[in-house]
Amino acid sequence: MIIQRVVLNSRPGKNGVPVAENFRLEQSTIADTVQAGQVRVKTLYLSVDPYMRCRMNEDTGSDYLQPWQLSEVADGGGIGIVEESKYDNLAKGDFVTSFTWPWQTVAILDGSLLQKLVPQLVNGRLSYFLGAAGITGLTALLGIREKGHVAAGANQTMVVSGAAGACGSLAGQIGRLEGCSRVVGIAGTDEKCSILVQEMGFDAAINYKKGDVAKQLRELCAGGVDVYFDNVGGDISDTVISQMNQNSHIILCGQISQYNKDVPYPPPLPPDIEKIQKERNITRERFLVLNYMDKQEASVLQLCQWIQEGKLKVRETVVEGLANIGAAFQSMMNGGNIGKQIVSVSK
């Protein structure tokens, strides 16, 4: 069977900025027959995410991420529909997902590695299982619950950097649902800031490209910052940390501003900021959602319930066509989208 697939065409280098041309669309073939325990699936949606930047390097810098190989098919979160099954627990027509879905139009996969989806849980919006009801939503929810130490009635203020992104836009809302009394987002455009406040219930949002961020933070977080959901690292995070309270908490989700630099993860703080962190007993521990998969099922059900009740607003940027996945990745890395970046492969 002839298919289309996307392979890694070139590496941007550890200090380079990814471009669409780092990926290549090509034709390939898969077997015409499905073996015992396998299913043939048609790809519907693929997810592009910041962590994938690390997979473009020969050394990902992480023991849980494998590098993409040159001229080999890329992979990540994906959703598809079963076309043929020789795996007992899946049947033709079932919707399934995997965290290691190949970037190709049709694939033959091991049925035991696929998770069956129930579209009704997300009001029929299957792509949500790659975002708000998937690993992105789990990262936000479990990050807050495991590392944020949020307590209802404690009058806590949360700040979220990268707040208009896939994880940040959910984290601010979940922080509120979990009990934070004030939530402030940091984003890169006035449009994003407006959406955070008017649509997603943030109390305020700061455009870091305009004005004095430190001054705005002091005005908007008069009592200091108790919880910081950190998606970006770098100068923005240094500014937030300098205004954090005694015994406060950093949820170290991502460091996207550092992903195109050859630095360790998590990147070290500047000496003056590290001094503040230690003096104020601010926790800053690496958070990996895959370490909490024993809580996955209950957490996904919680996320789906909030979606159904309208308590969790979801934004997606959907790009049509497998051929455009490289451009979608480049746009996501440049912060050009709002919410989750999804590629619709086929309907």
mmCIF file of C-alpha atoms in Angstrom:
data_model
loop_
_atom_site.group_PDB
_atom_site.id
_atom_site.type_symbol
_atom_site.label_atom_id
_atom_site.label_comp_id
_atom_site.label_asym_id
_atom_site.label_seq_id
_atom_site.Cartn_x
_atom_site.Cartn_y
_atom_site.Cartn_z
ATOM 1 C CA MET A 1 0.000 0.000 0.000
ATOM 2 C CA ILE A 2 1.312 3.444 -0.963
ATOM 3 C CA ILE A 3 1.219 6.085 1.787
ATOM 4 C CA GLN A 4 2.607 9.535 2.510
ATOM 5 C CA ARG A 5 4.894 10.146 5.440
ATOM 6 C CA VAL A 6 7.000 12.952 6.927
ATOM 7 C CA VAL A 7 10.631 12.288 7.796
ATOM 8 C CA LEU A 8 13.327 14.323 9.496
ATOM 9 C CA ASN A 9 15.163 15.936 6.583
ATOM 10 C CA SER A 10 17.868 17.810 8.530
ATOM 11 C CA ARG A 11 18.761 18.873 12.042
ATOM 12 C CA PRO A 12 18.682 22.567 13.002
ATOM 13 C CA GLY A 13 21.674 22.089 15.304
ATOM 14 C CA LYS A 14 21.537 22.435 19.071
ATOM 15 C CA ASN A 15 21.604 26.232 18.856
ATOM 16 C CA GLY A 16 19.574 26.572 15.647
ATOM 17 C CA VAL A 17 15.980 27.602 15.085
ATOM 18 C CA PRO A 18 13.794 24.904 13.467
ATOM 19 C CA VAL A 19 12.316 25.605 10.029
ATOM 20 C CA ALA A 20 9.753 23.778 7.916
ATOM 21 C CA GLU A 21 12.522 22.487 5.662
ATOM 22 C CA ASN A 22 13.879 20.352 8.511
ATOM 23 C CA PHE A 23 11.067 17.977 7.532
ATOM 24 C CA ARG A 24 10.360 16.249 4.210
ATOM 25 C CA LEU A 25 7.164 14.753 2.793
ATOM 26 C CA GLU A 26 7.682 11.570 0.809
ATOM 27 C CA GLN A 27 5.871 8.532 -0.513
ATOM 28 C CA SER A 28 6.441 5.156 1.050
ATOM 29 C CA THR A 29 4.770 1.770 1.298
ATOM 30 C CA ILE A 30 3.389 -0.431 4.053
ATOM 31 C CA ALA A 31 2.379 -4.072 3.994
ATOM 32 C CA ASP A 32 -0.947 -4.972 2.415
ATOM 33 C CA THR A 33 -1.717 -7.469 5.163
ATOM 34 C CA VAL A 34 -2.119 -7.098 8.924
ATOM 35 C CA GLN A 35 -0.470 -9.663 11.188
ATOM 36 C CA ALA A 36 -1.867 -11.127 14.405
ATOM 37 C CA GLY A 37 -1.959 -8.516 17.169
ATOM 38 C CA GLN A 38 -1.765 -5.613 14.700
ATOM 39 C CA VAL A 39 -4.224 -3.027 13.392
ATOM 40 C CA ARG A 40 -4.192 -0.833 10.315
ATOM 41 C CA VAL A 41 -5.161 2.734 11.133
ATOM 42 C CA LYS A 42 -5.893 5.832 9.093
ATOM 43 C CA THR A 43 -4.389 8.922 10.685
ATOM 44 C CA LEU A 44 -6.830 11.702 11.548
ATOM 45 C CA TYR A 45 -4.884 14.117 13.768
ATOM 46 C CA LEU A 46 -1.262 14.667 14.758
ATOM 47 C CA SER A 47 0.073 16.859 17.549
ATOM 48 C CA VAL A 48 3.102 19.140 17.328
ATOM 49 C CA ASP A 49 4.614 20.122 20.667
ATOM 50 C CA PRO A 50 7.586 22.090 22.020
ATOM 51 C CA TYR A 51 9.280 18.997 23.502
ATOM 52 C CA MET A 52 9.800 17.742 19.948
ATOM 53 C CA ARG A 53 12.514 20.356 19.475
ATOM 54 C CA CYS A 54 14.726 18.189 21.711
ATOM 55 C CA ARG A 55 14.059 15.168 19.485
ATOM 56 C CA MET A 56 15.545 17.030 16.522
ATOM 57 C CA ASN A 57 18.992 16.818 18.160
ATOM 58 C CA GLU A 58 21.220 13.735 17.971
ATOM 59 C CA ASP A 59 21.235 13.852 21.773
ATOM 60 C CA THR A 60 17.861 14.848 23.219
ATOM 61 C CA GLY A 61 19.405 15.689 26.589
ATOM 62 C CA SER A 62 16.810 13.465 28.235
ATOM 63 C CA ASP A 63 16.698 9.804 29.160
ATOM 64 C CA TYR A 64 13.006 9.463 28.278
ATOM 65 C CA LEU A 65 13.088 11.034 24.788
ATOM 66 C CA GLN A 66 14.546 9.253 21.794
ATOM 67 C CA PRO A 67 15.981 11.388 18.953
ATOM 68 C CA TRP A 68 14.354 11.345 15.554
ATOM 69 C CA GLN A 69 16.671 9.814 12.964
ATOM 70 C CA LEU A 70 17.483 11.491 9.653
ATOM 71 C CA SER A 71 15.352 10.225 6.757
ATOM 72 C CA GLU A 72 13.221 8.214 9.192
ATOM 73 C CA VAL A 73 9.559 8.917 9.908
ATOM 74 C CA ALA A 74 8.894 11.299 12.799
ATOM 75 C CA ASP A 75 6.351 10.444 15.469
ATOM 76 C CA GLY A 76 4.403 11.932 18.373
ATOM 77 C CA GLY A 77 0.881 12.132 19.717
ATOM 78 C CA GLY A 78 -1.681 10.997 17.175
ATOM 79 C CA ILE A 79 -5.278 9.885 16.676
ATOM 80 C CA GLY A 80 -6.703 7.624 14.025
ATOM 81 C CA ILE A 81 -9.484 5.250 13.086
ATOM 82 C CA VAL A 82 -9.062 1.493 12.815
ATOM 83 C CA GLU A 83 -9.508 0.232 9.244
ATOM 84 C CA GLU A 84 -8.609 -3.414 9.876
ATOM 85 C CA SER A 85 -7.880 -5.258 13.111
ATOM 86 C CA LYS A 86 -6.301 -8.533 14.137
ATOM 87 C CA TYR A 87 -6.119 -7.429 17.768
ATOM 88 C CA ASP A 88 -8.918 -8.750 19.977
ATOM 89 C CA ASN A 89 -9.650 -5.541 21.872
ATOM 90 C CA LEU A 90 -10.012 -3.275 18.832
ATOM 91 C CA ALA A 91 -12.461 -3.398 15.933
ATOM 92 C CA LYS A 92 -12.882 -1.617 12.624
ATOM 93 C CA GLY A 93 -14.261 1.871 13.231
ATOM 94 C CA ASP A 94 -12.726 2.324 16.684
ATOM 95 C CA PHE A 95 -10.948 5.601 17.374
ATOM 96 C CA VAL A 96 -7.510 5.128 18.926
ATOM 97 C CA THR A 97 -4.544 7.170 20.093
ATOM 98 C CA SER A 98 -0.864 6.726 20.857
ATOM 99 C CA PHE A 99 1.972 8.908 22.137
ATOM 100 C CA THR A 100 4.264 7.442 19.439
ATOM 101 C CA TRP A 101 2.073 7.761 16.352
ATOM 102 C CA PRO A 102 4.061 7.885 13.086
ATOM 103 C CA TRP A 103 3.644 10.977 10.927
ATOM 104 C CA GLN A 104 2.081 9.161 8.008
ATOM 105 C CA THR A 105 -1.345 8.849 6.409
ATOM 106 C CA VAL A 106 -1.860 5.148 7.155
ATOM 107 C CA ALA A 107 0.072 2.881 9.523
ATOM 108 C CA ILE A 108 0.143 -0.693 10.803
ATOM 109 C CA LEU A 109 0.598 -0.606 14.566
ATOM 110 C CA ASP A 110 0.774 -2.972 17.514
ATOM 111 C CA GLY A 111 -2.760 -3.011 18.935
ATOM 112 C CA SER A 112 -1.535 -3.356 22.522
ATOM 113 C CA LEU A 113 0.156 0.055 22.291
ATOM 114 C CA LEU A 114 -3.046 1.858 21.334
ATOM 115 C CA GLN A 115 -5.643 3.377 23.628
ATOM 116 C CA LYS A 116 -9.284 3.282 22.585
ATOM 117 C CA LEU A 117 -11.063 6.630 22.721
ATOM 118 C CA VAL A 118 -14.639 7.515 23.644
ATOM 119 C CA PRO A 119 -15.589 10.598 21.564
ATOM 120 C CA GLN A 120 -18.608 11.372 23.756
ATOM 121 C CA LEU A 121 -16.281 12.289 26.630
ATOM 122 C CA VAL A 122 -15.148 15.368 24.678
ATOM 123 C CA ASN A 123 -18.447 16.147 22.977
ATOM 124 C CA GLY A 124 -17.199 14.518 19.781
ATOM 125 C CA ARG A 125 -14.104 16.720 19.466
ATOM 126 C CA LEU A 126 -11.585 13.934 18.946
ATOM 127 C CA SER A 127 -8.601 16.274 18.644
ATOM 128 C CA TYR A 128 -9.123 17.286 22.278
ATOM 129 C CA PHE A 129 -7.583 13.937 23.236
ATOM 130 C CA LEU A 130 -4.273 15.337 21.971
ATOM 131 C CA GLY A 131 -4.682 18.499 24.016
ATOM 132 C CA ALA A 132 -7.045 19.389 26.835
ATOM 133 C CA ALA A 133 -8.059 15.755 27.465
ATOM 134 C CA GLY A 134 -4.662 14.320 26.575
ATOM 135 C CA ILE A 135 -1.058 14.631 27.631
ATOM 136 C CA THR A 136 -1.231 18.440 27.532
ATOM 137 C CA GLY A 137 -4.167 18.650 29.913
ATOM 138 C CA LEU A 138 -2.629 15.976 32.116
ATOM 139 C CA THR A 139 0.592 17.987 32.315
ATOM 140 C CA ALA A 140 -1.294 21.075 33.450
ATOM 141 C CA LEU A 141 -3.542 19.285 35.941
ATOM 142 C CA LEU A 142 -0.984 16.936 37.459
ATOM 143 C CA GLY A 143 1.695 19.635 37.479
ATOM 144 C CA ILE A 144 -0.543 21.842 39.573
ATOM 145 C CA ARG A 145 -1.672 19.031 41.848
ATOM 146 C CA GLU A 146 1.737 17.436 42.353
ATOM 147 C CA LYS A 147 4.046 20.476 42.376
ATOM 148 C CA GLY A 148 1.866 23.563 42.874
ATOM 149 C CA HIS A 149 0.585 22.895 46.389
ATOM 150 C CA VAL A 150 -2.606 24.775 45.590
ATOM 151 C CA ALA A 151 -5.125 24.847 48.430
ATOM 152 C CA ALA A 152 -8.659 26.187 48.124
ATOM 153 C CA GLY A 153 -9.218 29.183 50.389
ATOM 154 C CA ALA A 154 -5.494 29.908 50.790
ATOM 155 C CA ASN A 155 -5.731 33.140 48.761
ATOM 156 C CA GLN A 156 -2.939 32.090 46.405
ATOM 157 C CA THR A 157 -1.825 33.981 43.314
ATOM 158 C CA MET A 158 -0.661 31.984 40.296
ATOM 159 C CA VAL A 159 1.376 33.328 37.378
ATOM 160 C CA VAL A 160 1.587 31.387 34.117
ATOM 161 C CA SER A 161 4.218 32.088 31.466
ATOM 162 C CA GLY A 162 3.585 30.995 27.894
ATOM 163 C CA ALA A 163 -0.012 31.406 29.004
ATOM 164 C CA ALA A 164 -1.578 31.387 25.532
ATOM 165 C CA GLY A 165 0.110 28.117 24.578
ATOM 166 C CA ALA A 166 -1.370 24.646 24.702
ATOM 167 C CA CYS A 167 -0.407 23.906 28.302
ATOM 168 C CA GLY A 168 -0.386 27.421 29.715
ATOM 169 C CA SER A 169 -3.913 28.266 28.591
ATOM 170 C CA LEU A 170 -5.182 25.195 30.432
ATOM 171 C CA ALA A 171 -2.950 25.626 33.477
ATOM 172 C CA GLY A 172 -4.347 29.049 34.332
ATOM 173 C CA GLN A 173 -7.907 27.787 34.168
ATOM 174 C CA ILE A 174 -7.094 24.658 36.170
ATOM 175 C CA GLY A 175 -5.284 26.752 38.769
ATOM 176 C CA ARG A 176 -8.506 28.647 39.277
ATOM 177 C CA LEU A 177 -10.605 25.472 39.391
ATOM 178 C CA GLU A 178 -8.209 23.961 41.947
ATOM 179 C CA GLY A 179 -8.498 26.970 44.253
ATOM 180 C CA CYS A 180 -6.205 29.863 43.275
ATOM 181 C CA SER A 181 -7.856 33.193 44.009
ATOM 182 C CA ARG A 182 -5.931 35.126 41.344
ATOM 183 C CA VAL A 183 -4.410 34.027 38.039
ATOM 184 C CA VAL A 184 -2.175 36.208 35.867
ATOM 185 C CA GLY A 185 -0.863 35.140 32.463
ATOM 186 C CA ILE A 186 2.146 36.265 30.447
ATOM 187 C CA ALA A 187 1.915 36.096 26.652
ATOM 188 C CA GLY A 188 3.394 37.716 23.557
ATOM 189 C CA THR A 189 0.597 39.694 21.887
ATOM 190 C CA ASP A 190 -2.319 41.891 22.886
ATOM 191 C CA GLU A 191 -4.686 39.462 21.126
ATOM 192 C CA LYS A 192 -3.455 36.557 23.237
ATOM 193 C CA CYS A 193 -3.729 38.590 26.433
ATOM 194 C CA SER A 194 -7.283 39.588 25.536
ATOM 195 C CA ILE A 195 -8.310 35.965 24.941
ATOM 196 C CA LEU A 196 -6.790 34.882 28.252
ATOM 197 C CA VAL A 197 -8.839 37.428 30.183
ATOM 198 C CA GLN A 198 -12.089 37.565 28.223
ATOM 199 C CA GLU A 199 -12.414 33.913 27.228
ATOM 200 C CA MET A 200 -10.382 31.846 29.662
ATOM 201 C CA GLY A 201 -11.047 33.647 32.923
ATOM 202 C CA PHE A 202 -7.553 34.922 33.780
ATOM 203 C CA ASP A 203 -7.724 37.963 36.061
ATOM 204 C CA ALA A 204 -5.105 39.770 34.006
ATOM 205 C CA ALA A 205 -2.483 39.161 31.340
ATOM 206 C CA ILE A 206 0.827 40.840 30.524
ATOM 207 C CA ASN A 207 2.215 41.307 27.024
ATOM 208 C CA TYR A 208 5.906 40.736 27.744
ATOM 209 C CA LYS A 209 6.849 42.528 24.540
ATOM 210 C CA LYS A 210 5.336 45.771 25.823
ATOM 211 C CA GLY A 211 6.319 47.824 28.843
ATOM 212 C CA ASP A 212 8.071 46.834 32.052
ATOM 213 C CA VAL A 213 7.101 43.262 32.951
ATOM 214 C CA ALA A 214 8.483 43.510 36.493
ATOM 215 C CA LYS A 215 6.489 46.674 37.161
ATOM 216 C CA GLN A 216 3.298 45.177 35.742
ATOM 217 C CA LEU A 217 3.752 42.057 37.848
ATOM 218 C CA ARG A 218 4.133 44.132 40.998
ATOM 219 C CA GLU A 219 0.922 45.973 40.190
ATOM 220 C CA LEU A 220 -1.082 42.880 39.251
ATOM 221 C CA CYS A 221 0.297 40.611 42.000
ATOM 222 C CA ALA A 222 0.415 43.056 44.888
ATOM 223 C CA GLY A 223 0.676 40.250 47.436
ATOM 224 C CA GLY A 224 3.454 38.490 45.560
ATOM 225 C CA VAL A 225 3.388 35.218 43.628
ATOM 226 C CA ASP A 226 2.616 31.923 45.362
ATOM 227 C CA VAL A 227 2.589 29.510 42.397
ATOM 228 C CA TYR A 228 4.450 29.928 39.120
ATOM 229 C CA PHE A 229 3.613 27.633 36.189
ATOM 230 C CA ASP A 230 6.802 27.995 34.164
ATOM 231 C CA ASN A 231 6.609 27.155 30.456
ATOM 232 C CA VAL A 232 9.367 29.390 29.122
ATOM 233 C CA GLY A 233 12.364 29.898 31.422
ATOM 234 C CA GLY A 234 14.879 32.646 30.697
ATOM 235 C CA ASP A 235 14.442 36.322 31.523
ATOM 236 C CA ILE A 236 10.678 36.118 32.018
ATOM 237 C CA SER A 237 11.029 33.403 34.624
ATOM 238 C CA ASP A 238 13.814 35.287 36.388
ATOM 239 C CA THR A 239 11.477 38.280 36.653
ATOM 240 C CA VAL A 240 8.646 36.189 38.099
ATOM 241 C CA ILE A 241 10.876 34.335 40.569
ATOM 242 C CA SER A 242 12.180 37.634 41.936
ATOM 243 C CA GLN A 243 8.616 38.445 43.034
ATOM 244 C CA MET A 244 7.719 35.082 44.533
ATOM 245 C CA ASN A 245 6.774 34.712 48.181
ATOM 246 C CA GLN A 246 8.404 32.731 50.959
ATOM 247 C CA ASN A 247 7.691 28.975 50.645
ATOM 248 C CA SER A 248 6.189 29.385 47.187
ATOM 249 C CA HIS A 249 6.329 26.873 44.338
ATOM 250 C CA ILE A 250 7.520 26.734 40.735
ATOM 251 C CA ILE A 251 5.935 24.125 38.477
ATOM 252 C CA LEU A 252 8.761 23.471 36.054
ATOM 253 C CA CYS A 253 6.766 22.440 33.001
ATOM 254 C CA GLY A 254 8.918 23.634 30.102
ATOM 255 C CA GLN A 255 11.699 26.011 29.143
ATOM 256 C CA ILE A 256 10.818 26.820 25.546
ATOM 257 C CA SER A 257 13.023 29.929 25.456
ATOM 258 C CA GLN A 258 15.994 27.630 26.058
ATOM 259 C CA TYR A 259 15.145 24.815 23.623
ATOM 260 C CA ASN A 260 17.275 26.268 20.812
ATOM 261 C CA LYS A 261 20.285 26.623 23.118
ATOM 262 C CA ASP A 262 22.857 24.066 24.158
ATOM 263 C CA VAL A 263 22.118 24.148 27.883
ATOM 264 C CA PRO A 264 21.224 21.410 30.381
ATOM 265 C CA TYR A 265 17.644 20.806 31.466
ATOM 266 C CA PRO A 266 16.476 22.298 33.669
ATOM 267 C CA PRO A 267 18.741 25.232 32.847
ATOM 268 C CA PRO A 268 20.559 26.751 35.823
ATOM 269 C CA LEU A 269 19.279 30.014 37.245
ATOM 270 C CA PRO A 270 21.452 33.151 37.294
ATOM 271 C CA PRO A 271 23.286 33.448 40.647
ATOM 272 C CA ASP A 272 21.137 36.319 41.943
ATOM 273 C CA ILE A 273 17.897 34.485 41.107
ATOM 274 C CA GLU A 274 19.189 31.231 42.547
ATOM 275 C CA LYS A 275 19.984 33.116 45.754
ATOM 276 C CA ILE A 276 16.386 34.377 45.924
ATOM 277 C CA GLN A 277 15.088 30.866 45.322
ATOM 278 C CA LYS A 278 17.127 29.423 48.179
ATOM 279 C CA GLU A 279 16.548 32.283 50.644
ATOM 280 C CA ARG A 280 12.775 32.156 50.121
ATOM 281 C CA ASN A 281 12.623 28.349 50.076
ATOM 282 C CA ILE A 282 11.003 28.304 46.645
ATOM 283 C CA THR A 283 10.607 24.779 45.297
ATOM 284 C CA ARG A 284 11.771 24.248 41.703
ATOM 285 C CA GLU A 285 11.776 20.546 40.912
ATOM 286 C CA ARG A 286 11.764 18.892 37.532
ATOM 287 C CA PHE A 287 8.258 17.723 36.638
ATOM 288 C CA LEU A 288 7.626 14.847 34.229
ATOM 289 C CA VAL A 289 3.991 13.909 33.689
ATOM 290 C CA LEU A 290 4.944 10.382 32.581
ATOM 291 C CA ASN A 291 5.921 9.668 36.192
ATOM 292 C CA TYR A 292 2.284 10.032 37.237
ATOM 293 C CA MET A 293 0.524 7.765 34.737
ATOM 294 C CA ASP A 294 -1.072 5.822 37.590
ATOM 295 C CA LYS A 295 -3.317 8.881 37.912
ATOM 296 C CA GLN A 296 -4.000 9.189 34.188
ATOM 297 C CA GLU A 297 -7.465 7.644 33.989
ATOM 298 C CA ALA A 298 -9.007 9.614 36.842
ATOM 299 C CA SER A 299 -7.327 12.823 35.696
ATOM 300 C CA VAL A 300 -8.556 12.473 32.102
ATOM 301 C CA LEU A 301 -12.093 11.923 33.375
ATOM 302 C CA GLN A 302 -11.776 15.101 35.464
ATOM 303 C CA LEU A 303 -10.578 17.072 32.444
ATOM 304 C CA CYS A 304 -13.405 15.697 30.291
ATOM 305 C CA GLN A 305 -15.963 16.595 32.958
ATOM 306 C CA TRP A 306 -14.704 20.201 33.053
ATOM 307 C CA ILE A 307 -14.857 20.349 29.247
ATOM 308 C CA GLN A 308 -18.424 19.016 29.183
ATOM 309 C CA GLU A 309 -19.468 21.495 31.873
ATOM 310 C CA GLY A 310 -17.890 24.404 30.003
ATOM 311 C CA LYS A 311 -15.492 25.101 32.862
ATOM 312 C CA LEU A 312 -12.406 24.437 30.743
ATOM 313 C CA LYS A 313 -12.226 26.508 27.572
ATOM 314 C CA VAL A 314 -10.213 24.930 24.777
ATOM 315 C CA ARG A 315 -8.390 26.680 21.943
ATOM 316 C CA GLU A 316 -6.860 24.840 19.008
ATOM 317 C CA THR A 317 -4.906 25.981 15.978
ATOM 318 C CA VAL A 318 -5.665 23.405 13.284
ATOM 319 C CA VAL A 319 -3.502 23.107 10.173
ATOM 320 C CA GLU A 320 -4.843 21.041 7.294
ATOM 321 C CA GLY A 321 -2.712 18.435 5.544
ATOM 322 C CA LEU A 322 0.280 16.281 6.389
ATOM 323 C CA ALA A 323 2.384 18.298 3.948
ATOM 324 C CA ASN A 324 2.068 21.321 6.243
ATOM 325 C CA ILE A 325 3.243 19.704 9.478
ATOM 326 C CA GLY A 326 6.763 21.184 9.178
ATOM 327 C CA ALA A 327 5.345 24.688 8.802
ATOM 328 C CA ALA A 328 3.012 24.030 11.751
ATOM 329 C CA PHE A 329 5.990 22.991 13.879
ATOM 330 C CA GLN A 330 7.927 26.110 12.899
ATOM 331 C CA SER A 331 4.947 28.334 13.725
ATOM 332 C CA MET A 332 4.434 26.639 17.088
ATOM 333 C CA MET A 333 8.098 27.082 18.027
ATOM 334 C CA ASN A 334 7.861 30.765 17.087
ATOM 335 C CA GLY A 335 4.843 31.213 19.361
ATOM 336 C CA GLY A 336 2.556 32.021 16.466
ATOM 337 C CA ASN A 337 -0.463 30.029 17.570
ATOM 338 C CA ILE A 338 -2.996 30.158 20.364
ATOM 339 C CA GLY A 339 -3.697 26.962 22.268
ATOM 340 C CA LYS A 340 -2.875 23.503 20.991
ATOM 341 C CA GLN A 341 -1.294 23.059 17.562
ATOM 342 C CA ILE A 342 -2.992 20.219 15.660
ATOM 343 C CA VAL A 343 -2.483 18.908 12.140
ATOM 344 C CA SER A 344 -5.589 17.423 10.529
ATOM 345 C CA VAL A 345 -4.336 14.665 8.236
ATOM 346 C CA SER A 346 -7.531 13.175 6.817
ATOM 347 C CA LYS A 347 -11.217 13.213 7.518
#
